[in-house]
């Protein structure tokens, strides 16, 4: 039960971090290409 709730918190956090990383990489790529 305890590990289950940890997973419920960690999984969305990992997805959020991956989305942020993808967004930042996309912004950096766009800035570099416009330069």
PDB file of C-alpha atoms in Angstrom:
ATOM      1  CA  UNK A   1       0.000   0.000   0.000  1.00  0.00           C
ATOM      2  CA  UNK A   2       2.785   2.425   0.963  1.00  0.00           C
ATOM      3  CA  UNK A   3       4.891   1.627  -2.102  1.00  0.00           C
ATOM      4  CA  UNK A   4       1.773   1.957  -4.235  1.00  0.00           C
ATOM      5  CA  UNK A   5       1.239   5.525  -3.067  1.00  0.00           C
ATOM      6  CA  UNK A   6       4.910   6.317  -3.708  1.00  0.00           C
ATOM      7  CA  UNK A   7       4.456   5.108  -7.286  1.00  0.00           C
ATOM      8  CA  UNK A   8       1.325   7.233  -7.642  1.00  0.00           C
ATOM      9  CA  UNK A   9       3.425  10.281  -6.746  1.00  0.00           C
ATOM     10  CA  UNK A  10       6.656   9.380  -8.553  1.00  0.00           C
ATOM     11  CA  UNK A  11       5.155   8.357 -11.907  1.00  0.00           C
ATOM     12  CA  UNK A  12       3.363  11.681 -12.616  1.00  0.00           C
ATOM     13  CA  UNK A  13       6.479  13.498 -11.387  1.00  0.00           C
ATOM     14  CA  UNK A  14       8.686  11.598 -13.860  1.00  0.00           C
ATOM     15  CA  UNK A  15       6.221  12.294 -16.680  1.00  0.00           C
ATOM     16  CA  UNK A  16       6.193  15.979 -15.697  1.00  0.00           C
ATOM     17  CA  UNK A  17       9.999  16.160 -15.655  1.00  0.00           C
ATOM     18  CA  UNK A  18      10.223  14.432 -19.051  1.00  0.00           C
ATOM     19  CA  UNK A  19       7.713  16.920 -20.469  1.00  0.00           C
ATOM     20  CA  UNK A  20       9.680  19.854 -19.020  1.00  0.00           C
ATOM     21  CA  UNK A  21      12.937  18.467 -20.421  1.00  0.00           C
ATOM     22  CA  UNK A  22      11.340  18.002 -23.852  1.00  0.00           C
ATOM     23  CA  UNK A  23       9.905  21.533 -23.712  1.00  0.00           C
ATOM     24  CA  UNK A  24      13.253  23.053 -22.717  1.00  0.00           C
ATOM     25  CA  UNK A  25      15.102  21.117 -25.428  1.00  0.00           C
ATOM     26  CA  UNK A  26      12.528  22.255 -27.983  1.00  0.00           C
ATOM     27  CA  UNK A  27      12.928  25.890 -26.891  1.00  0.00           C
ATOM     28  CA  UNK A  28      16.737  25.670 -27.039  1.00  0.00           C
ATOM     29  CA  UNK A  29      16.571  24.064 -30.489  1.00  0.00           C
ATOM     30  CA  UNK A  30      14.201  26.791 -31.711  1.00  0.00           C
ATOM     31  CA  UNK A  31      16.404  29.571 -30.294  1.00  0.00           C
ATOM     32  CA  UNK A  32      19.534  28.034 -31.840  1.00  0.00           C
ATOM     33  CA  UNK A  33      17.876  27.643 -35.236  1.00  0.00           C
ATOM     34  CA  UNK A  34      16.627  31.248 -35.230  1.00  0.00           C
ATOM     35  CA  UNK A  35      20.123  32.504 -34.390  1.00  0.00           C
TER      36      UNK A  35
END
